[in-house]
Short mmCIF file of C-alpha atoms in Angstrom, two decimals:
data_model
loop_
_atom_site.label_atom_id
_atom_site.label_comp_id
_atom_site.label_asym_id
_atom_site.label_seq_id
_atom_site.Cartn_x
_atom_site.Cartn_y
_atom_site.Cartn_z
CA MET F 25 -52.92 193.66 198.95
CA THR F 26 -50.11 194.22 196.49
CA VAL F 27 -47.77 191.29 196.01
CA ILE F 28 -44.37 191.88 194.45
CA THR F 29 -42.58 188.79 193.23
CA HIS F 30 -38.79 188.94 193.19
CA VAL F 31 -37.46 186.43 190.70
CA GLN F 32 -34.00 185.71 192.00
CA ARG F 33 -31.39 183.75 190.16
CA LYS F 34 -30.31 180.40 191.51
CA SER F 35 -28.40 180.75 194.78
CA ARG F 36 -24.73 179.82 194.92
CA LEU F 37 -25.70 177.10 197.36
CA ALA F 38 -28.04 175.61 194.75
CA GLU F 39 -25.32 175.81 192.11
CA MET F 40 -22.70 174.03 194.18
CA VAL F 41 -24.73 171.28 195.87
CA ASP F 42 -24.65 168.94 192.86
CA ARG F 43 -21.08 169.68 191.79
CA PRO F 44 -18.71 166.72 191.42
CA GLY F 45 -16.93 165.62 194.59
CA GLY F 46 -18.36 166.16 198.00
CA VAL F 47 -19.46 163.58 200.48
CA SER F 48 -22.25 161.01 200.83
CA VAL F 49 -25.04 161.55 203.33
CA GLY F 50 -23.98 158.43 205.25
CA VAL F 51 -20.38 159.59 205.61
CA ALA F 52 -21.44 163.16 206.44
CA LEU F 53 -23.70 161.97 209.25
CA ALA F 54 -21.05 159.61 210.62
CA GLN F 55 -18.51 162.45 210.64
CA ALA F 56 -20.97 164.82 212.29
CA LYS F 57 -21.79 162.21 214.94
CA ALA F 58 -18.08 161.68 215.69
CA ASN F 59 -17.58 165.44 216.02
CA LEU F 60 -20.60 165.83 218.29
CA ASP F 61 -19.76 162.78 220.42
CA GLY F 62 -16.52 164.52 221.32
CA LEU F 63 -18.55 167.37 222.82
CA LYS F 64 -20.98 165.27 224.85
CA ASP F 65 -19.15 165.51 228.18
CA GLN F 66 -19.02 169.28 227.85
CA ALA F 67 -22.73 169.32 227.03
CA LEU F 68 -23.58 167.26 230.10
CA ALA F 69 -21.54 169.60 232.28
CA ILE F 70 -23.41 172.62 230.87
CA ILE F 71 -26.75 170.90 231.44
CA SER F 72 -25.84 170.12 235.06
CA GLU F 73 -24.64 173.66 235.62
CA ASN F 74 -27.92 175.13 234.37
CA ILE F 75 -30.05 172.69 236.35
CA GLY F 76 -27.97 173.76 239.37
CA ALA F 77 -28.77 177.39 238.58
CA LEU F 78 -32.48 176.58 238.47
CA LEU F 79 -32.28 174.84 241.84
CA ALA F 80 -30.19 177.54 243.52
CA HIS F 81 -31.78 179.95 245.95
CA PRO F 82 -32.37 183.30 244.28
CA THR F 83 -30.51 186.43 245.24
CA PRO F 84 -32.66 188.31 247.77
CA ASP F 85 -34.66 191.21 246.34
CA ILE F 86 -34.04 190.22 242.74
CA PRO F 87 -36.80 191.72 240.56
CA GLU F 88 -39.32 189.10 239.41
CA ALA F 89 -38.83 189.89 235.71
CA LEU F 90 -35.07 189.41 236.00
CA ARG F 91 -35.55 186.15 237.90
CA LEU F 92 -37.94 184.90 235.21
CA ASP F 93 -35.49 185.83 232.45
CA SER F 94 -32.57 184.14 234.23
CA ALA F 95 -34.55 180.93 234.73
CA TYR F 96 -35.76 181.06 231.11
CA ALA F 97 -32.16 181.46 229.91
CA ALA F 98 -30.99 178.52 232.05
CA SER F 99 -33.79 176.31 230.77
CA SER F 100 -33.07 177.35 227.16
CA GLN F 101 -29.40 176.49 227.63
CA VAL F 102 -30.40 173.01 228.79
CA ILE F 103 -32.27 172.57 225.48
CA ASP F 104 -29.32 173.96 223.49
CA ALA F 105 -26.81 171.61 225.08
CA ALA F 106 -29.07 168.53 225.10
CA SER F 107 -30.40 169.00 221.57
CA PRO F 108 -27.93 166.94 219.49
CA PHE F 109 -27.62 164.06 221.96
CA ALA F 110 -31.08 162.45 221.80
CA LEU F 111 -31.88 163.62 225.33
CA ASP F 112 -35.47 164.19 224.25
CA ASP F 113 -37.14 163.87 227.66
CA LEU F 114 -34.76 166.41 229.10
CA CYS F 115 -35.51 168.79 226.24
CA THR F 116 -39.26 168.31 226.69
CA ALA F 117 -38.99 169.05 230.41
CA ALA F 118 -36.91 172.18 229.76
CA LYS F 119 -39.27 173.27 226.99
CA GLY F 120 -42.24 172.90 229.34
CA LEU F 121 -40.49 175.08 231.91
CA CYS F 122 -39.73 177.69 229.22
CA ASP F 123 -43.44 177.72 228.31
CA LEU F 124 -44.43 178.25 231.95
CA LEU F 125 -41.85 180.98 232.55
CA ASP F 126 -42.82 182.71 229.33
CA ALA F 127 -46.47 182.74 230.39
CA ALA F 128 -45.72 183.93 233.95
CA PRO F 129 -46.80 187.44 234.99
CA ARG F 130 -43.75 189.74 234.89
CA GLN F 131 -44.87 191.69 237.94
CA GLY F 132 -44.85 188.65 240.21
CA GLY F 133 -47.01 185.78 241.34
CA PHE F 134 -45.26 182.89 239.61
CA ASP F 135 -45.25 179.77 241.73
CA TRP F 136 -41.52 179.07 241.82
CA ARG F 137 -42.08 175.58 243.17
CA ILE F 138 -42.96 174.68 239.57
CA ALA F 139 -39.46 175.63 238.42
CA THR F 140 -37.95 173.59 241.25
CA VAL F 141 -40.07 170.55 240.34
CA HIS F 142 -38.97 170.81 236.71
CA ALA F 143 -35.31 171.23 237.64
CA GLN F 144 -35.46 168.25 240.00
CA ALA F 145 -37.13 166.20 237.27
CA MET F 146 -34.39 167.20 234.81
CA LYS F 147 -31.73 166.23 237.32
CA LEU F 148 -33.39 162.85 237.80
CA LEU F 149 -33.76 162.28 234.04
CA LEU F 150 -30.09 163.04 233.60
CA SER F 151 -29.10 160.58 236.31
CA LEU F 152 -31.11 157.63 234.97
CA THR F 153 -28.95 154.94 233.41
CA PRO F 154 -30.40 154.23 229.95
CA ASP F 155 -30.42 150.42 230.06
CA ALA F 156 -30.99 149.86 233.77
CA PRO F 157 -34.16 148.01 234.77
CA GLY F 158 -37.04 150.33 235.54
CA THR F 159 -35.51 153.31 233.73
CA ALA F 160 -38.11 153.41 230.98
CA GLU F 161 -40.96 153.27 233.50
CA ALA F 162 -39.34 155.97 235.61
CA ARG F 163 -38.97 158.23 232.57
CA ILE F 164 -42.58 157.70 231.59
CA ALA F 165 -43.74 158.51 235.13
CA ILE F 166 -41.62 161.68 235.35
CA MET F 167 -42.79 162.93 231.99
CA ALA F 168 -46.42 162.17 232.79
CA ASN F 169 -46.15 164.19 236.01
CA LEU F 170 -44.54 167.13 234.24
CA SER F 171 -47.18 167.00 231.54
CA GLU F 172 -49.85 167.14 234.24
CA VAL F 173 -48.18 170.19 235.83
CA LEU F 174 -48.07 171.88 232.44
CA LYS F 175 -51.70 171.09 231.76
CA ARG F 176 -52.79 172.53 235.11
CA LYS F 177 -50.59 175.59 235.14
CA LEU F 178 -50.67 176.49 231.47
CA PRO F 179 -54.30 176.16 230.46
CA MET F 180 -55.56 177.15 227.02
CA SER F 181 -52.11 176.97 225.54
CA PRO F 182 -50.60 174.01 223.77
CA GLN F 183 -46.94 173.23 224.38
CA SER F 184 -44.62 174.92 221.94
CA PRO F 185 -43.81 172.93 218.81
CA ALA F 186 -41.05 170.36 219.17
CA MET T 18 -35.90 163.98 218.28
CA ALA T 19 -36.09 163.16 214.66
CA THR T 20 -33.84 160.40 213.59
CA GLN T 21 -32.35 160.38 210.15
CA GLY T 22 -35.08 161.59 207.86
CA ASP T 23 -36.58 159.05 205.52
CA SER T 24 -35.92 161.42 202.68
CA LEU T 25 -32.14 161.34 203.24
CA ARG T 26 -30.64 158.47 201.32
CA GLU T 27 -27.28 157.40 202.77
CA SER T 28 -25.58 156.99 199.42
CA ALA T 29 -26.75 160.32 198.00
CA VAL T 30 -23.82 162.67 197.45
CA PHE T 31 -23.76 166.42 197.90
CA ASN T 32 -21.02 168.99 197.73
CA LEU T 33 -21.15 172.06 199.93
CA SER T 34 -17.45 172.25 200.67
CA GLY T 35 -17.25 175.63 198.96
CA ALA T 36 -20.23 177.14 200.75
CA ILE T 37 -19.37 180.33 202.58
CA THR T 38 -21.35 179.74 205.74
CA MET T 39 -22.08 181.98 208.68
CA VAL T 40 -23.33 180.71 212.05
CA VAL T 41 -24.70 183.30 214.47
CA ASP T 42 -25.42 182.32 218.07
CA ASP T 43 -24.76 184.10 221.35
CA SER T 44 -24.03 180.78 223.07
CA PRO T 45 -20.39 179.79 222.44
CA PHE T 46 -21.21 176.12 223.06
CA SER T 47 -24.09 176.16 220.57
CA LEU T 48 -21.72 177.69 218.03
CA THR T 49 -19.28 174.85 218.68
CA LEU T 50 -22.03 172.22 218.32
CA THR T 51 -23.31 173.67 215.04
CA ALA T 52 -19.80 174.11 213.65
CA GLY T 53 -19.03 170.49 214.62
CA ALA T 54 -22.07 169.18 212.77
CA LEU T 55 -21.32 171.35 209.73
CA ALA T 56 -17.69 170.20 209.65
CA GLY T 57 -19.01 166.65 209.45
CA PHE T 58 -21.02 167.66 206.39
CA GLY T 59 -17.88 169.04 204.77
CA ILE T 60 -18.85 172.65 205.46
CA ARG T 61 -16.27 174.77 207.26
CA PRO T 62 -18.07 177.84 208.57
CA ALA T 63 -16.26 180.93 207.37
CA PHE T 64 -17.83 183.04 210.11
CA THR T 65 -18.91 182.00 213.60
CA VAL T 66 -20.35 185.06 215.25
CA GLY T 67 -21.75 185.67 218.72
CA ARG T 68 -23.50 189.00 218.15
CA GLY T 69 -26.17 190.06 215.70
CA ALA T 70 -24.50 193.44 215.16
CA GLU T 71 -21.23 191.82 214.10
CA ALA T 72 -23.11 189.46 211.78
CA ARG T 73 -24.82 192.43 210.16
CA ARG T 74 -21.50 194.17 209.58
CA ILE T 75 -20.02 191.09 207.90
CA LEU T 76 -23.16 190.50 205.82
CA GLN T 77 -22.81 194.03 204.44
CA GLU T 78 -19.23 193.39 203.36
CA LYS T 79 -18.74 189.73 202.48
CA PRO T 80 -20.69 187.26 200.38
CA VAL T 81 -22.39 184.51 202.41
CA ASP T 82 -23.99 181.43 200.82
CA LEU T 83 -25.76 180.00 203.86
CA LEU T 84 -26.75 181.61 207.14
CA LEU T 85 -27.66 179.71 210.30
CA VAL T 86 -28.89 182.03 213.00
CA ASP T 87 -30.22 181.62 216.52
CA THR T 88 -33.49 183.38 217.27
CA ASP T 89 -32.82 184.53 220.82
CA MET T 90 -29.84 186.86 221.15
CA PRO T 91 -29.08 190.09 222.96
CA ASP T 92 -28.72 193.31 220.95
CA ILE T 93 -29.96 192.31 217.48
CA ASP T 94 -31.86 189.03 217.71
CA GLY T 95 -32.23 186.50 214.91
CA PHE T 96 -35.61 187.77 213.73
CA GLU T 97 -34.39 191.33 213.46
CA LEU T 98 -31.21 190.26 211.69
CA VAL T 99 -33.07 188.26 209.04
CA ARG T 100 -35.70 190.98 208.56
CA TRP T 101 -32.90 193.49 208.01
CA LEU T 102 -31.07 191.10 205.66
CA ARG T 103 -34.10 190.57 203.43
CA ARG T 104 -34.52 194.31 203.05
CA SER T 105 -30.80 195.02 202.60
CA GLY T 106 -30.90 194.91 198.80
CA PRO T 107 -29.02 195.56 196.55
CA ASN T 108 -26.82 193.59 198.98
CA PRO T 109 -26.45 190.21 197.19
CA ASN T 110 -26.85 188.47 200.56
CA ALA T 111 -30.48 189.66 200.72
CA PHE T 112 -31.58 186.38 199.09
CA THR T 113 -29.16 184.12 200.98
CA PRO T 114 -30.79 180.92 202.28
CA VAL T 115 -31.41 181.28 206.02
CA ILE T 116 -32.10 178.57 208.58
CA MET T 117 -33.14 179.85 211.99
CA THR T 118 -32.62 177.67 215.03
CA ALA T 119 -34.52 178.10 218.27
CA SER T 120 -34.39 176.33 221.61
CA HIS T 121 -37.79 177.83 222.44
CA ILE T 122 -39.90 180.52 220.83
CA ARG T 123 -41.81 182.78 223.20
CA ARG T 124 -45.55 182.86 222.52
CA GLY T 125 -45.43 186.54 221.69
CA ARG T 126 -42.81 185.96 219.00
CA VAL T 127 -44.35 183.13 216.98
CA THR T 128 -45.66 185.60 214.40
CA GLU T 129 -42.21 187.16 214.08
CA ALA T 130 -40.76 183.71 213.46
CA ARG T 131 -43.24 183.20 210.64
CA ASP T 132 -42.82 186.65 209.16
CA CYS T 133 -39.11 187.44 209.42
CA GLY T 134 -38.26 185.98 206.01
CA ALA T 135 -36.18 182.93 206.94
CA ASN T 136 -36.36 179.91 204.65
CA PHE T 137 -36.84 177.62 207.61
CA VAL T 138 -37.21 177.85 211.37
CA VAL T 139 -36.07 174.72 213.20
CA THR T 140 -36.88 174.24 216.86
CA LYS T 141 -34.63 172.14 219.05
CA PRO T 142 -34.08 169.33 219.72
CA PHE T 143 -32.87 168.43 216.27
CA SER T 144 -30.40 165.81 215.16
CA ALA T 145 -27.48 166.25 212.79
CA ALA T 146 -29.55 164.35 210.21
CA MET T 147 -32.39 166.83 210.48
CA LEU T 148 -29.99 169.75 210.16
CA LEU T 149 -28.46 168.23 207.03
CA GLU T 150 -31.90 167.56 205.60
CA ARG T 151 -32.88 171.20 206.13
CA ILE T 152 -29.63 172.48 204.60
CA LEU T 153 -30.14 170.35 201.50
CA TRP T 154 -33.74 171.46 201.40
CA VAL T 155 -32.89 175.16 201.43
CA ALA T 156 -30.13 174.55 198.87
CA ARG T 157 -32.83 173.27 196.52
CA ASP T 158 -35.52 175.69 197.64
CA SER T 159 -36.76 177.28 194.43
CA ARG T 160 -39.60 179.33 195.92
CA PRO T 161 -39.70 182.89 194.65
CA PHE T 162 -39.30 185.78 197.07
CA LEU T 163 -42.46 187.71 197.73
CA GLU T 164 -43.01 191.17 199.11
CA VAL T 165 -46.44 191.34 200.71
CA GLY T 166 -47.13 194.18 203.13
CA ASP T 167 -44.35 194.00 205.73
CA TYR T 168 -43.22 190.56 204.64
CA LEU T 169 -40.25 190.03 202.36
CA GLY T 170 -38.95 186.50 202.00
CA PRO T 171 -39.58 183.13 200.39
CA ASP T 172 -43.15 182.36 199.40
CA ARG T 173 -44.64 180.86 202.58
CA ARG T 174 -47.18 178.78 200.70
CA PHE T 175 -46.20 175.16 200.31
CA ARG T 176 -48.02 172.95 197.84
CA HIS T 177 -47.74 169.25 198.42
CA ASP T 178 -50.40 168.13 195.95
CA ASP T 179 -49.14 165.46 193.61
CA TYR T 180 -49.48 166.23 189.94
CA ASP T 181 -51.37 163.51 188.10
CA GLY T 182 -49.86 164.02 184.67
CA GLU T 183 -46.38 163.36 183.36
CA GLU T 184 -43.83 165.14 185.56
CA ARG T 185 -41.75 167.45 183.36
CA ARG T 186 -40.49 169.95 185.94
CA ALA T 187 -36.71 169.50 186.21
CA ASP T 188 -36.52 170.31 189.91
CA MET T 189 -39.30 167.86 190.75
CA ILE T 190 -37.68 165.11 188.70
CA ARG T 191 -34.36 165.76 190.40
CA LYS T 192 -35.95 165.74 193.84
CA LYS T 193 -37.58 162.39 193.16
CA THR T 194 -34.34 160.99 191.76
CA MET T 195 -32.23 162.20 194.65
CA GLU T 196 -34.88 161.28 197.24
CA PHE T 197 -34.29 164.53 199.09
CA ALA T 198 -36.81 167.03 200.33
#
């Protein structure tokens, strides 16, 4: 197969990154953290809203494909909002649900109890107080159960990369 | 979630304050999150765009130094946008460093993610530290662009083998000195 190599000149980004001035990595990360911390409440509200959407009863007669896409979008939005806040278990649970919804037959037949179980697990994960006694064990148990569901319902397919 | 990467040294200094940056994401809150992280890094996004079509229009008209784009969007999605960008020459933005962000990549689209021509695809969750590490990585990404069949983008082959002899390559020496990448 023919390979054409395009030799491009240095990008402007490459030219400017080592220019005098700027900011240290430590300061940059502290500033980014401060900016993101200010958005955490909004993120938690969005997560709750999308978990609520996953738990809500579907509109009657909604086509299966549309229902799958709506649930996939809600689960993706949980990942989007949780991503910068070290809510890793929540992201893993939402990612697992995205995998299952993505693999579901578009014409019907998806066991929607799986989505409910995932949404309930996400709700529980969100409600656990980080430093309370038993929280770590509870998280481990929830994640182990979800992993088991994924293993049973999504055979032959590894979970998407983290 | 990755914590601060080992390769990011806290005292290392970088300057991207002049980078003309575009963030494309159909989720307004994701745009806000990304813009917040970038502002912390001293990068004020010049363009925050919710639609692929609008991003394409701007990329045809204005210079952009760094593009962060979500994969999953209505109308023109991230893969299509980047594929178009890479083939938009003589548009100077055709070689712009691109970081794609994804909350989840559908199984049927993994190949597209690999082949669209982005410098990096980052799946969520990722921390601000990981985002910064990737931005600094693409800023120093010296891979040539290759055109192979339908693919046009940075060389996808990474070589991590250490060279036994005396290191004389300037970019390698700099990388080791700066402890990035």
